[in-house]
Amino acid sequence: MDISRSEQLFQQSSRYIPGGVNSPARAFKSVGGTPLFIKRAQGPYLYDEDEHRYIDYIASWGPMIRGHAYGPVIEAIQEKVADSTSFGAPTEIEHRLAALICDNIDNIDQIRMTNSGTEATMSAIRVARGYTGKNKVIKFAGNYHGHGDSFLIAAGSGALTLGQPSSPGVTPGTAQDTLVAGYNDLASVEKLLQANRGEVAALIVEPVAGNMGCILPEEGFLEGLRKLCDEHEVVLIFDEVMSGFRLSFGGAQALLGVYADLVTYGKVIGAGLPVGAYGGKRAIMEHVAPLGPVYQAGTLSGNPIAMTAGYTLLKSLFDEPAVYQRLARKTEKLEQSIRPLLEKAGLPHQINRLGSMISLHFTEQPVRDFESAAAGNNDTFKRFFHLMLEEGVYLPPSPFESWFLNDALSETDLDTTVAAIGTSLNRLS
Ligand SMILES: *Cc1c(COP(=O)(O)O)cnc(C)c1O
């Protein structure tokens, strides 16, 4: 496959940008080779600089849930942008997006927009600390909450891919306030709460984990967290940056019926523009400045173009919940079609799936936490990934990332994908 334009662009980018990319997950570090430079995208397809077409299973890591260049979003942006790109003053569209969310997700009374998921999670724990007057935070090994210092302890996603569970530059003081529990392991949470009685401000969790592949919460896990947080007066934060507006309009909360005190959003909420948000119960959100004493701000927060894009996409998802059924059905079809192929190839494998999130792990054991995810055969994944690219299918370039389906994928695209998987597995074994 001739990818000379990408190779040339990567070389030039690497001179000026660390590692040639502005976010590590894009760099193909865990699969090797040259990251493809993308020129444009339409519906379910990505086109690289050398004009190859790929069926896209990254969806910009989530936001392209309706497919790329979704007409209503593009039109809304084009119309709005003529009125200038930012004012540094409030605009009407900000509260329309906030109202759409608060009026339709049970436990969100108020919400504050940020520019990324990272900002949302950083702010959420600051508010939880301000609200409770306590300092420590519990997170789970392999969960990723963006690159805030407090979260770069046993983190998933790009941090996991690089094999640096915690990053240099994070002070021991910060690290010491972050306690790490095991995903799907309530006993480990209980132990931390006992050992740090009266000191834990917040517990943050991906209610459906998507940053060590897709990992489902086992029965009773989220309910157990809810109960423990209530008992110990800990603010329960669901990080729905990935699962929010993807698993259902109300995210994992609405799908699974367990509700947090604070929720963070990102990815889908901005329709591909830089948006994050955190929201929750009024009693907690009242602590946010200027209403309360916990400071949090952003020059471009609630940017009118980003809000317009986010509102248009979210409103379309709210008005047409059938999108979620279609996505789930397509993802189920994908799972059911590839299972026999994997069995025929005789490769040890696990497939985890919920809604439009799915991941394939080359391992015998069920994948339910960080250890079992890390046990997968990375070398097999690496070869599989490159064979799939050659077949015109763009999977996330790491075994520790979930695949995301989009509504623009046709049955034909799915059949093509399944055929590509069959061919790739044959060549692997
Ligand atoms: C992507 C992600 C983040 C970070 O969001 P950014 O917009 O990349 O800063 C936080 N939490 C989860 C669960 C994510 O998937």
GROMACS .gro file of C-alpha atoms and ligand atoms in nm:
model
  444
    1MET     CA    1   0.000   0.000   0.000
    2ASP     CA    2   0.150   0.335  -0.105
    3ILE     CA    3   0.121   0.579   0.183
    4SER     CA    4   0.403   0.808   0.073
    5ARG     CA    5   0.209   1.132   0.136
    6SER     CA    6   0.138   1.021   0.496
    7GLU     CA    7   0.501   0.920   0.542
    8GLN     CA    8   0.621   1.255   0.414
    9LEU     CA    9   0.373   1.450   0.630
   10PHE     CA   10   0.460   1.246   0.938
   11GLN     CA   11   0.828   1.319   0.886
   12GLN     CA   12   0.762   1.694   0.856
   13SER     CA   13   0.522   1.694   1.154
   14SER     CA   14   0.775   1.511   1.367
   15ARG     CA   15   1.020   1.797   1.324
   16TYR     CA   16   0.782   2.046   1.477
   17ILE     CA   17   0.540   1.851   1.697
   18PRO     CA   18   0.650   1.601   1.965
   19GLY     CA   19   0.609   1.259   1.808
   20GLY     CA   20   0.443   1.423   1.507
   21VAL     CA   21   0.100   1.422   1.670
   22ASN     CA   22  -0.105   1.641   1.902
   23SER     CA   23  -0.240   1.346   2.103
   24PRO     CA   24  -0.043   1.025   2.166
   25ALA     CA   25  -0.324   0.780   2.084
   26ARG     CA   26  -0.293   0.883   1.717
   27ALA     CA   27   0.074   0.795   1.682
   28PHE     CA   28   0.042   0.418   1.606
   29LYS     CA   29   0.294   0.359   1.888
   30SER     CA   30   0.140   0.031   2.000
   31VAL     CA   31   0.085  -0.107   1.648
   32GLY     CA   32   0.396   0.035   1.480
   33GLY     CA   33   0.417   0.197   1.137
   34THR     CA   34   0.329   0.542   1.010
   35PRO     CA   35   0.008   0.708   1.127
   36LEU     CA   36  -0.219   0.783   0.833
   37PHE     CA   37  -0.283   1.148   0.766
   38ILE     CA   38  -0.650   1.205   0.696
   39LYS     CA   39  -0.763   1.451   0.434
   40ARG     CA   40  -1.140   1.427   0.461
   41ALA     CA   41  -1.422   1.203   0.571
   42GLN     CA   42  -1.779   1.142   0.465
   43GLY     CA   43  -2.040   0.920   0.631
   44PRO     CA   44  -1.864   0.601   0.747
   45TYR     CA   45  -1.549   0.660   0.542
   46LEU     CA   46  -1.212   0.818   0.605
   47TYR     CA   47  -0.989   0.920   0.313
   48ASP     CA   48  -0.616   0.950   0.370
   49GLU     CA   49  -0.375   1.185   0.194
   50ASP     CA   50  -0.290   0.910  -0.055
   51GLU     CA   51  -0.661   0.876  -0.142
   52HIS     CA   52  -0.721   0.537   0.017
   53ARG     CA   53  -1.068   0.488   0.157
   54TYR     CA   54  -1.125   0.323   0.495
   55ILE     CA   55  -1.438   0.216   0.679
   56ASP     CA   56  -1.398   0.406   1.005
   57TYR     CA   57  -1.438   0.238   1.346
   58ILE     CA   58  -1.288   0.523   1.548
   59ALA     CA   59  -1.549   0.790   1.475
   60SER     CA   60  -1.302   1.051   1.603
   61TRP     CA   61  -1.300   0.843   1.925
   62GLY     CA   62  -1.674   0.879   1.954
   63PRO     CA   63  -1.820   1.210   1.834
   64MET     CA   64  -1.903   1.096   1.479
   65ILE     CA   65  -2.191   0.883   1.603
   66ARG     CA   66  -2.401   0.987   1.301
   67GLY     CA   67  -2.110   0.946   1.060
   68HIS     CA   68  -1.873   1.209   0.927
   69ALA     CA   69  -1.980   1.544   0.785
   70TYR     CA   70  -2.335   1.487   0.912
   71GLY     CA   71  -2.543   1.731   0.706
   72PRO     CA   72  -2.740   1.913   0.978
   73VAL     CA   73  -2.427   1.975   1.189
   74ILE     CA   74  -2.223   2.103   0.894
   75GLU     CA   75  -2.506   2.335   0.784
   76ALA     CA   76  -2.563   2.469   1.137
   77ILE     CA   77  -2.192   2.545   1.177
   78GLN     CA   78  -2.173   2.715   0.840
   79GLU     CA   79  -2.469   2.936   0.918
   80LYS     CA   80  -2.344   3.030   1.266
   81VAL     CA   81  -1.981   3.095   1.180
   82ALA     CA   82  -2.069   3.397   0.966
   83ASP     CA   83  -2.167   3.579   1.289
   84SER     CA   84  -1.806   3.551   1.419
   85THR     CA   85  -1.638   3.271   1.607
   86SER     CA   86  -1.635   3.391   1.969
   87PHE     CA   87  -1.751   3.685   2.179
   88GLY     CA   88  -1.628   3.626   2.535
   89ALA     CA   89  -1.983   3.702   2.647
   90PRO     CA   90  -2.284   3.475   2.703
   91THR     CA   91  -2.494   3.356   2.408
   92GLU     CA   92  -2.839   3.199   2.378
   93ILE     CA   93  -2.719   2.866   2.236
   94GLU     CA   94  -2.530   2.786   2.559
   95HIS     CA   95  -2.842   2.752   2.770
   96ARG     CA   96  -3.030   2.574   2.492
   97LEU     CA   97  -2.771   2.295   2.499
   98ALA     CA   98  -2.766   2.300   2.881
   99ALA     CA   99  -3.147   2.279   2.894
  100LEU     CA  100  -3.159   1.991   2.647
  101ILE     CA  101  -2.933   1.796   2.880
  102CYS     CA  102  -3.072   1.904   3.219
  103ASP     CA  103  -3.437   1.861   3.118
  104ASN     CA  104  -3.378   1.509   2.990
  105ILE     CA  105  -3.120   1.347   3.215
  106ASP     CA  106  -3.264   1.282   3.561
  107ASN     CA  107  -2.978   1.375   3.790
  108ILE     CA  108  -2.837   1.673   3.599
  109ASP     CA  109  -2.986   1.992   3.746
  110GLN     CA  110  -2.707   2.219   3.628
  111ILE     CA  111  -2.417   2.183   3.388
  112ARG     CA  112  -2.100   2.378   3.305
  113MET     CA  113  -1.936   2.360   2.962
  114THR     CA  114  -1.560   2.321   2.921
  115ASN     CA  115  -1.331   2.274   2.620
  116SER     CA  116  -1.240   1.908   2.670
  117GLY     CA  117  -1.315   1.595   2.867
  118THR     CA  118  -0.994   1.650   3.061
  119GLU     CA  119  -1.111   1.988   3.183
  120ALA     CA  120  -1.446   1.839   3.277
  121THR     CA  121  -1.298   1.564   3.499
  122MET     CA  122  -1.040   1.798   3.655
  123SER     CA  123  -1.314   2.043   3.741
  124ALA     CA  124  -1.550   1.775   3.870
  125ILE     CA  125  -1.302   1.655   4.131
  126ARG     CA  126  -1.222   2.013   4.232
  127VAL     CA  127  -1.592   2.073   4.290
  128ALA     CA  128  -1.624   1.743   4.480
  129ARG     CA  129  -1.333   1.847   4.702
  130GLY     CA  130  -1.477   2.193   4.758
  131TYR     CA  131  -1.818   2.047   4.836
  132THR     CA  132  -1.698   1.778   5.079
  133GLY     CA  133  -1.395   1.953   5.227
  134LYS     CA  134  -1.201   1.629   5.172
  135ASN     CA  135  -0.894   1.565   4.953
  136LYS     CA  136  -0.861   1.210   4.827
  137VAL     CA  137  -1.000   1.059   4.510
  138ILE     CA  138  -1.055   0.695   4.419
  139LYS     CA  139  -1.010   0.588   4.056
  140PHE     CA  140  -0.987   0.248   3.887
  141ALA     CA  141  -0.684   0.088   3.724
  142GLY     CA  142  -0.715   0.112   3.345
  143ASN     CA  143  -0.984   0.381   3.353
  144TYR     CA  144  -0.885   0.696   3.168
  145HIS     CA  145  -1.010   1.037   3.273
  146GLY     CA  146  -0.798   1.266   3.054
  147HIS     CA  147  -0.451   1.397   3.133
  148GLY     CA  148  -0.514   1.585   3.458
  149ASP     CA  149  -0.236   1.517   3.711
  150SER     CA  150  -0.466   1.340   3.957
  151PHE     CA  151  -0.573   1.088   3.693
  152LEU     CA  152  -0.237   0.989   3.549
  153ILE     CA  153  -0.207   0.713   3.801
  154ALA     CA  154  -0.270   0.366   3.654
  155ALA     CA  155  -0.442   0.535   3.358
  156GLY     CA  156  -0.586   0.371   3.046
  157SER     CA  157  -0.596   0.470   2.677
  158GLY     CA  158  -0.286   0.645   2.535
  159ALA     CA  159  -0.117   0.641   2.876
  160LEU     CA  160  -0.161   0.265   2.886
  161THR     CA  161  -0.045   0.218   2.528
  162LEU     CA  162   0.283   0.394   2.605
  163GLY     CA  163   0.344   0.160   2.895
  164GLN     CA  164   0.365   0.449   3.139
  165PRO     CA  165   0.091   0.390   3.391
  166SER     CA  166   0.190   0.709   3.565
  167SER     CA  167   0.366   1.004   3.410
  168PRO     CA  168   0.681   1.190   3.509
  169GLY     CA  169   0.583   1.543   3.603
  170VAL     CA  170   0.307   1.432   3.837
  171THR     CA  171   0.421   1.521   4.188
  172PRO     CA  172   0.426   1.263   4.469
  173GLY     CA  173   0.192   1.495   4.659
  174THR     CA  174  -0.070   1.468   4.385
  175ALA     CA  175  -0.018   1.095   4.337
  176GLN     CA  176  -0.069   1.040   4.707
  177ASP     CA  177  -0.419   1.184   4.695
  178THR     CA  178  -0.523   0.940   4.421
  179LEU     CA  179  -0.618   0.592   4.539
  180VAL     CA  180  -0.644   0.311   4.284
  181ALA     CA  181  -0.904   0.035   4.301
  182GLY     CA  182  -0.967  -0.262   4.070
  183TYR     CA  183  -1.246  -0.235   3.811
  184ASN     CA  184  -1.536  -0.469   3.889
  185ASP     CA  185  -1.383  -0.524   4.234
  186LEU     CA  186  -1.609  -0.376   4.502
  187ALA     CA  187  -1.403  -0.527   4.782
  188SER     CA  188  -1.099  -0.322   4.673
  189VAL     CA  189  -1.308  -0.005   4.692
  190GLU     CA  190  -1.442  -0.093   5.032
  191LYS     CA  191  -1.089  -0.156   5.158
  192LEU     CA  192  -0.971   0.188   5.039
  193LEU     CA  193  -1.270   0.359   5.196
  194GLN     CA  194  -1.205   0.186   5.530
  195ALA     CA  195  -0.835   0.269   5.526
  196ASN     CA  196  -0.904   0.635   5.436
  197ARG     CA  197  -1.211   0.697   5.646
  198GLY     CA  198  -1.333   1.057   5.629
  199GLU     CA  199  -1.070   1.153   5.369
  200VAL     CA  200  -1.221   1.052   5.035
  201ALA     CA  201  -1.395   1.335   4.846
  202ALA     CA  202  -1.485   1.155   4.527
  203LEU     CA  203  -1.489   0.827   4.343
  204ILE     CA  204  -1.460   0.857   3.966
  205VAL     CA  205  -1.540   0.569   3.732
  206GLU     CA  206  -1.610   0.498   3.367
  207PRO     CA  207  -1.953   0.333   3.416
  208VAL     CA  208  -1.875   0.134   3.102
  209ALA     CA  209  -1.499   0.127   3.057
  210GLY     CA  210  -1.379   0.218   2.710
  211ASN     CA  211  -1.011   0.290   2.758
  212MET     CA  212  -0.879  -0.064   2.812
  213GLY     CA  213  -1.092  -0.198   2.532
  214CYS     CA  214  -1.460  -0.207   2.614
  215ILE     CA  215  -1.527  -0.352   2.959
  216LEU     CA  216  -1.874  -0.387   3.100
  217PRO     CA  217  -1.957  -0.326   3.465
  218GLU     CA  218  -2.053  -0.661   3.616
  219GLU     CA  219  -2.391  -0.704   3.778
  220GLY     CA  220  -2.408  -0.510   4.104
  221PHE     CA  221  -2.080  -0.321   4.052
  222LEU     CA  222  -2.224   0.025   3.982
  223GLU     CA  223  -2.504  -0.030   4.234
  224GLY     CA  224  -2.239  -0.127   4.491
  225LEU     CA  225  -2.038   0.188   4.419
  226ARG     CA  226  -2.352   0.398   4.460
  227LYS     CA  227  -2.420   0.238   4.796
  228LEU     CA  228  -2.061   0.269   4.923
  229CYS     CA  229  -2.042   0.635   4.819
  230ASP     CA  230  -2.367   0.708   5.002
  231GLU     CA  231  -2.243   0.533   5.316
  232HIS     CA  232  -1.910   0.716   5.318
  233GLU     CA  233  -2.042   1.054   5.193
  234VAL     CA  234  -1.827   1.037   4.883
  235VAL     CA  235  -1.927   1.220   4.564
  236LEU     CA  236  -1.984   0.956   4.297
  237ILE     CA  237  -1.864   1.082   3.958
  238PHE     CA  238  -1.950   0.893   3.640
  239ASP     CA  239  -1.704   0.982   3.368
  240GLU     CA  240  -1.933   0.957   3.066
  241VAL     CA  241  -1.695   1.137   2.830
  242MET     CA  242  -1.705   0.824   2.614
  243SER     CA  243  -2.038   0.665   2.702
  244GLY     CA  244  -2.247   0.983   2.731
  245PHE     CA  245  -2.493   1.031   2.441
  246ARG     CA  246  -2.339   0.716   2.287
  247LEU     CA  247  -2.494   0.428   2.480
  248SER     CA  248  -2.821   0.620   2.500
  249PHE     CA  249  -2.911   0.989   2.518
  250GLY     CA  250  -2.878   0.959   2.897
  251GLY     CA  251  -2.556   0.760   2.857
  252ALA     CA  252  -2.466   0.462   3.073
  253GLN     CA  253  -2.673   0.607   3.357
  254ALA     CA  254  -3.002   0.585   3.170
  255LEU     CA  255  -2.915   0.252   3.008
  256LEU     CA  256  -2.808   0.082   3.331
  257GLY     CA  257  -3.031   0.267   3.576
  258VAL     CA  258  -2.764   0.380   3.822
  259TYR     CA  259  -2.719   0.754   3.875
  260ALA     CA  260  -2.411   0.946   3.992
  261ASP     CA  261  -2.384   1.276   4.184
  262LEU     CA  262  -2.170   1.440   3.915
  263VAL     CA  263  -2.131   1.339   3.551
  264THR     CA  264  -1.863   1.441   3.302
  265TYR     CA  265  -1.913   1.459   2.927
  266GLY     CA  266  -1.699   1.510   2.619
  267LYS     CA  267  -1.661   1.357   2.273
  268VAL     CA  268  -2.021   1.322   2.138
  269ILE     CA  269  -2.135   1.641   2.318
  270GLY     CA  270  -1.928   1.858   2.082
  271ALA     CA  271  -2.004   1.675   1.756
  272GLY     CA  272  -1.631   1.683   1.679
  273LEU     CA  273  -1.563   2.034   1.809
  274PRO     CA  274  -1.375   2.080   2.139
  275VAL     CA  275  -1.638   2.054   2.412
  276GLY     CA  276  -1.655   1.891   2.752
  277ALA     CA  277  -1.898   1.941   3.039
  278TYR     CA  278  -1.965   1.849   3.398
  279GLY     CA  279  -2.298   1.859   3.568
  280GLY     CA  280  -2.505   1.711   3.844
  281LYS     CA  281  -2.709   1.780   4.150
  282ARG     CA  282  -2.789   2.142   4.230
  283ALA     CA  283  -2.655   2.117   4.585
  284ILE     CA  284  -2.311   2.035   4.444
  285MET     CA  285  -2.313   2.253   4.131
  286GLU     CA  286  -2.405   2.556   4.347
  287HIS     CA  287  -2.045   2.548   4.468
  288VAL     CA  288  -1.915   2.645   4.121
  289ALA     CA  289  -1.804   3.007   4.062
  290PRO     CA  290  -1.948   3.265   4.027
  291LEU     CA  291  -2.240   3.118   4.222
  292GLY     CA  292  -2.008   2.949   4.472
  293PRO     CA  293  -1.644   2.957   4.579
  294VAL     CA  294  -1.495   2.676   4.363
  295TYR     CA  295  -1.317   2.847   4.075
  296GLN     CA  296  -1.340   2.711   3.722
  297ALA     CA  297  -1.338   2.911   3.400
  298GLY     CA  298  -1.255   2.910   3.027
  299THR     CA  299  -1.202   3.186   2.771
  300LEU     CA  300  -1.356   2.974   2.497
  301SER     CA  301  -1.589   2.762   2.713
  302GLY     CA  302  -1.937   2.749   2.561
  303ASN     CA  303  -1.797   2.869   2.229
  304PRO     CA  304  -2.093   2.952   2.003
  305ILE     CA  305  -1.978   2.739   1.707
  306ALA     CA  306  -1.902   2.440   1.930
  307MET     CA  307  -2.235   2.480   2.115
  308THR     CA  308  -2.423   2.500   1.785
  309ALA     CA  309  -2.258   2.181   1.660
  310GLY     CA  310  -2.320   2.001   1.990
  311TYR     CA  311  -2.680   2.118   2.016
  312THR     CA  312  -2.761   2.014   1.661
  313LEU     CA  313  -2.616   1.665   1.706
  314LEU     CA  314  -2.764   1.607   2.052
  315LYS     CA  315  -3.106   1.732   1.948
  316SER     CA  316  -3.100   1.493   1.651
  317LEU     CA  317  -3.015   1.203   1.884
  318PHE     CA  318  -3.282   1.307   2.134
  319ASP     CA  319  -3.547   1.336   1.861
  320GLU     CA  320  -3.460   0.999   1.710
  321PRO     CA  321  -3.384   0.742   1.982
  322ALA     CA  322  -3.408   0.471   1.713
  323VAL     CA  323  -3.049   0.566   1.627
  324TYR     CA  324  -2.939   0.379   1.938
  325GLN     CA  325  -3.135   0.066   1.844
  326ARG     CA  326  -2.987   0.070   1.494
  327LEU     CA  327  -2.636   0.112   1.633
  328ALA     CA  328  -2.681  -0.170   1.885
  329ARG     CA  329  -2.822  -0.400   1.616
  330LYS     CA  330  -2.529  -0.331   1.381
  331THR     CA  331  -2.279  -0.389   1.659
  332GLU     CA  332  -2.450  -0.714   1.755
  333LYS     CA  333  -2.442  -0.825   1.390
  334LEU     CA  334  -2.071  -0.748   1.379
  335GLU     CA  335  -2.009  -0.954   1.691
  336GLN     CA  336  -2.217  -1.248   1.571
  337SER     CA  337  -2.049  -1.250   1.229
  338ILE     CA  338  -1.692  -1.239   1.355
  339ARG     CA  339  -1.726  -1.493   1.637
  340PRO     CA  340  -1.734  -1.797   1.405
  341LEU     CA  341  -1.444  -1.653   1.203
  342LEU     CA  342  -1.232  -1.626   1.518
  343GLU     CA  343  -1.327  -1.977   1.620
  344LYS     CA  344  -1.239  -2.109   1.274
  345ALA     CA  345  -0.902  -1.931   1.291
  346GLY     CA  346  -0.839  -2.104   1.623
  347LEU     CA  347  -0.727  -1.783   1.793
  348PRO     CA  348  -0.799  -1.731   2.161
  349HIS     CA  349  -1.034  -1.434   2.180
  350GLN     CA  350  -1.284  -1.237   2.386
  351ILE     CA  351  -1.538  -0.996   2.246
  352ASN     CA  352  -1.686  -0.733   2.477
  353ARG     CA  353  -1.980  -0.530   2.357
  354LEU     CA  354  -2.244  -0.287   2.477
  355GLY     CA  355  -2.454  -0.068   2.249
  356SER     CA  356  -2.222   0.066   1.979
  357MET     CA  357  -1.901  -0.005   2.171
  358ILE     CA  358  -1.717  -0.329   2.099
  359SER     CA  359  -1.365  -0.462   2.143
  360LEU     CA  360  -1.176  -0.773   2.047
  361HIS     CA  361  -0.910  -0.909   2.282
  362PHE     CA  362  -0.679  -1.192   2.180
  363THR     CA  363  -0.688  -1.380   2.510
  364GLU     CA  364  -0.851  -1.692   2.664
  365GLN     CA  365  -0.975  -1.533   2.984
  366PRO     CA  366  -1.279  -1.306   3.014
  367VAL     CA  367  -1.170  -0.940   3.003
  368ARG     CA  368  -1.319  -0.770   3.309
  369ASP     CA  369  -1.048  -0.543   3.450
  370PHE     CA  370  -0.705  -0.397   3.382
  371GLU     CA  371  -0.509  -0.721   3.441
  372SER     CA  372  -0.725  -0.933   3.214
  373ALA     CA  373  -0.717  -0.663   2.942
  374ALA     CA  374  -0.338  -0.643   2.966
  375ALA     CA  375  -0.312  -1.022   2.925
  376GLY     CA  376  -0.417  -0.996   2.558
  377ASN     CA  377  -0.168  -1.079   2.283
  378ASN     CA  378  -0.052  -0.738   2.158
  379ASP     CA  379   0.156  -0.887   1.881
  380THR     CA  380  -0.147  -1.059   1.730
  381PHE     CA  381  -0.346  -0.738   1.757
  382LYS     CA  382  -0.068  -0.542   1.590
  383ARG     CA  383  -0.058  -0.773   1.286
  384PHE     CA  384  -0.437  -0.789   1.272
  385PHE     CA  385  -0.460  -0.408   1.279
  386HIS     CA  386  -0.225  -0.366   0.981
  387LEU     CA  387  -0.394  -0.643   0.780
  388MET     CA  388  -0.728  -0.469   0.841
  389LEU     CA  389  -0.588  -0.135   0.721
  390GLU     CA  390  -0.477  -0.305   0.400
  391GLU     CA  391  -0.832  -0.436   0.363
  392GLY     CA  392  -0.963  -0.082   0.399
  393VAL     CA  393  -1.088  -0.094   0.758
  394TYR     CA  394  -0.959   0.158   1.011
  395LEU     CA  395  -0.967   0.017   1.366
  396PRO     CA  396  -0.841   0.204   1.672
  397PRO     CA  397  -0.460   0.161   1.664
  398SER     CA  398  -0.436  -0.008   2.004
  399PRO     CA  399  -0.580  -0.317   2.174
  400PHE     CA  400  -0.671  -0.089   2.465
  401GLU     CA  401  -0.928   0.113   2.275
  402SER     CA  402  -1.292   0.041   2.208
  403TRP     CA  403  -1.423   0.042   1.851
  404PHE     CA  404  -1.709   0.285   1.790
  405LEU     CA  405  -1.979   0.222   1.533
  406ASN     CA  406  -2.158   0.505   1.357
  407ASP     CA  407  -2.509   0.534   1.216
  408ALA     CA  408  -2.385   0.594   0.861
  409LEU     CA  409  -2.246   0.238   0.834
  410SER     CA  410  -2.458   0.043   0.585
  411GLU     CA  411  -2.523  -0.330   0.588
  412THR     CA  412  -2.283  -0.349   0.293
  413ASP     CA  413  -2.013  -0.169   0.495
  414LEU     CA  414  -2.064  -0.420   0.774
  415ASP     CA  415  -2.045  -0.713   0.531
  416THR     CA  416  -1.726  -0.566   0.383
  417THR     CA  417  -1.584  -0.532   0.734
  418VAL     CA  418  -1.669  -0.893   0.822
  419ALA     CA  419  -1.509  -1.014   0.497
  420ALA     CA  420  -1.199  -0.808   0.577
  421ILE     CA  421  -1.182  -0.962   0.923
  422GLY     CA  422  -1.213  -1.311   0.768
  423THR     CA  423  -0.928  -1.240   0.524
  424SER     CA  424  -0.709  -1.085   0.792
  425LEU     CA  425  -0.761  -1.374   1.036
  426ASN     CA  426  -0.675  -1.625   0.760
  427ARG     CA  427  -0.353  -1.445   0.691
  428LEU     CA  428  -0.276  -1.429   1.063
  429SER     CA  429  -0.308  -1.798   1.138
  430LIG     C1  430  -1.147   1.079   2.610
  430LIG     C2  431  -1.176   1.067   2.752
  430LIG     C3  432  -1.142   1.169   2.844
  430LIG     C4  433  -1.060   1.289   2.804
  430LIG     O1  434  -1.129   1.374   2.717
  430LIG     P1  435  -1.042   1.476   2.628
  430LIG     O2  436  -1.145   1.553   2.553
  430LIG     O3  437  -0.954   1.391   2.542
  430LIG     O4  438  -0.965   1.561   2.721
  430LIG     C5  439  -1.183   1.155   2.974
  430LIG     N1  440  -1.254   1.048   3.014
  430LIG     C6  441  -1.288   0.949   2.930
  430LIG     C7  442  -1.369   0.834   2.982
  430LIG     C8  443  -1.249   0.953   2.797
  430LIG     O5  444  -1.280   0.852   2.716
   0.00000   0.00000   0.00000
